[in-house]
Amino acid sequence: MICGLDLGSRNVKIALMEGNELKGTYIYDTMQFYRAYARKQEGKLVVDFKRLGLPPAEKVVSTGYGRLTVEVAGAAVIPEIKAHVLGAVYQTGRKDFTLIDLGGQDSKVIQVKNGKVADFMTNDKCAASSGRYLENMAAVLGIDLEELSKHYERPVELNSTCAVFGETELIGKIVEGYSIPSLAAGVNYTIFKRILPMVKKMGNKVIVFTGGVAYNEALKNIMEKELNVEVLVPALPQFNGALGCCIYGGES
Amino acid sequence: MRKIGITTTVPVEVIYAAGCIPVDINNIFITGEHPQQKVEAAEIAGYPRNVCGWIKGLYTTILEEKDIREVIAVTQGDCTNTHALMETLELQGVKTIPFAFPFDRDKDLLRLQIEKLMAYFEVDWEQVLIVKKRLDAIRKKVWEIDRLTWEENRVSGFDNHLFQVNCSDFKGEPESFDREISQFLERACHAPELKQDVRLGFIGVPPIISGLYHYLESIGARVVFNEIQRQFTMPFETDDLVEQYRLYTYPYHVLNRIEDIKREIKRRNLDGLIHYTQSFCFRQIEDLIFRQELDVPILTLEGDKPAQLDARSKMRIDAFVEMLRWNK
């Protein structure tokens, strides 16, 4: 059994694989995970797999934002980009595509050629194009993420580059009387416009869309419509990194 | 002795010929204690948050260095923020001496600028050329440090950066800097070969963040080409001072830099480049030119204020180095 661990900024994702077969996926709130299931010992993070209710794994491979601040004891560590590419190749069976991974705080656009990373770009100083932004905006609109992700038609124009000021701008649009679908579509378009320069630089005819934000169907539709490309959302977009860790563990 | 502040490389020969000491403010700002506080002090004085950290650090550093009351203001060929930096410094009683690198590398205009500087410092060509000879001998030794970095793999990316960057003002004491270089060379000649397998180039202005070179080496990559820092050593043999500052690539059209970078990518057998820019700098726009013109993978790294290399940048660097290694 191989355990893949993706330590994200909002969630910790775990995948278990036996050979090439997926045995289970688990997701935890990041803060809760660190508080309840892990403790720091001699500078390393010891994960209480028993308490998590997981069967013992022969090998643990980890990735994610947390890996530099918390090295998981007994785990091999791989860079996120690598984990995500391995996961996407495994999940889609494709070898040439542009991978767009939008997570809690990170946006990554990776050009994959023949199953390997050819180039990549990520957001750097600003997280306005991430899942956290969508959560905040949905809260302002008083709807959940599922409802937010339905709308992409007749979007309102939102201009703010700052996610916090974006909330104020959205409130202004609510006052002006725009409908919730239009406002939600505007929010989804904002994400698209934010990642567009990166996508254009990494251009490809096929996009594989992963990360928690990939559950947003409106964004998938917007990408297909605006870029005129095939957009594949694999079965487990949020577990893509954790699956990539398992694949790496199986190969190495 | 009269100290003259400089905020970027200028014909330093003129300053030395006048018996003055040039002081590269960048170096004393970033190596001084609490550089972050200097940036904050400038913000308190009214510098906007979304302005380059170097400019803010320079402002506070110059005001604190009470024995530097004259600063050479490069009004063309560095950055336009310098204009406001000099204006706000003048408001505080600091004298500024304007100098401009002509954008099109026009030799006559450059000569005129150098001669105006010479007139300010009351020196003639003979005095300036004597200094040039003296400094060229030191520069040549630093070229050797650079060669030992990329050809013999005996010098770290940081030492390469440090010795080259110090060629902007020769640390204010060319003779002792010369001795320091000689001692370093003696050790470096016999140093064991460094084994990092990924060879990187660092292009762009020197970083405001620290720990970058060491971090790269800890993950098996090494900077064997520091583009702008190398330019500070005037890496071209010429007896003509005007021509020397004309060949210096940094202050002119970016295409001159690209030509130099392309040559060094090949010569030094580079696997990839890190393009470093400051947050809010016009050079962030030039990133698209480098990506279009250079045929190697590029990681764009952005620094804002003086600090240790942050976790996000480390994550991006890890992925980049891994990608280069994967594709080798």
Tab-separated table of N, CA, C and O in Angstrom, chain A residues 6 17 49 54 64 67 71 115 142 165 170 180 211 231 234:
chain	number	residue	atom	x	y	z
A	6	ASP	N	-1.083	15.092	0.192
A	6	ASP	CA	-0.961	16.427	-0.401
A	6	ASP	C	-1.369	17.458	0.652
A	6	ASP	O	-2.547	17.595	0.981
A	17	MET	N	-3.077	3.784	-2.583
A	17	MET	CA	-3.071	2.943	-3.784
A	17	MET	C	-2.316	1.654	-3.541
A	17	MET	O	-1.307	1.634	-2.830
A	49	PHE	N	-1.390	7.997	11.608
A	49	PHE	CA	-2.206	7.322	10.587
A	49	PHE	C	-3.277	6.431	11.215
A	49	PHE	O	-4.369	6.271	10.676
A	54	LEU	N	-6.495	5.014	8.966
A	54	LEU	CA	-5.940	4.503	7.709
A	54	LEU	C	-5.121	3.241	7.948
A	54	LEU	O	-4.446	3.123	8.973
A	64	GLY	N	3.043	19.360	-1.491
A	64	GLY	CA	2.141	20.426	-1.069
A	64	GLY	C	2.857	21.564	-0.400
A	64	GLY	O	4.048	21.502	-0.123
A	67	ARG	N	5.008	21.233	2.824
A	67	ARG	CA	6.155	20.328	2.920
A	67	ARG	C	7.458	21.029	3.274
A	67	ARG	O	8.376	20.411	3.805
A	71	GLU	N	8.114	18.923	7.367
A	71	GLU	CA	8.550	17.727	6.655
A	71	GLU	C	7.914	16.518	7.349
A	71	GLU	O	8.051	16.349	8.563
A	115	GLY	N	4.361	13.576	-21.277
A	115	GLY	CA	4.269	13.150	-19.881
A	115	GLY	C	5.210	13.855	-18.931
A	115	GLY	O	5.264	13.529	-17.747
A	142	GLY	N	-24.026	35.252	-0.422
A	142	GLY	CA	-24.957	34.459	0.382
A	142	GLY	C	-25.360	33.157	-0.283
A	142	GLY	O	-26.469	32.657	-0.099
A	165	PHE	N	-10.765	44.036	-1.976
A	165	PHE	CA	-11.528	45.130	-2.580
A	165	PHE	C	-12.610	44.581	-3.518
A	165	PHE	O	-13.635	45.201	-3.735
A	170	LEU	N	-18.185	43.932	-5.411
A	170	LEU	CA	-19.325	43.031	-5.585
A	170	LEU	C	-20.552	43.566	-4.823
A	170	LEU	O	-21.673	43.550	-5.346
A	180	ILE	N	-28.281	37.474	-8.952
A	180	ILE	CA	-27.266	36.567	-8.387
A	180	ILE	C	-26.562	35.784	-9.500
A	180	ILE	O	-25.329	35.694	-9.499
A	211	GLY	N	-7.521	20.450	-9.071
A	211	GLY	CA	-7.584	21.272	-7.865
A	211	GLY	C	-9.038	21.439	-7.454
A	211	GLY	O	-9.951	21.158	-8.238
A	231	VAL	N	-11.559	20.757	-22.520
A	231	VAL	CA	-11.178	20.852	-21.106
A	231	VAL	C	-11.588	19.563	-20.391
A	231	VAL	O	-12.771	19.221	-20.336
A	234	PRO	N	-10.624	15.527	-14.529
A	234	PRO	CA	-10.562	14.117	-14.143
A	234	PRO	C	-11.527	13.798	-13.001
A	234	PRO	O	-12.057	14.707	-12.345
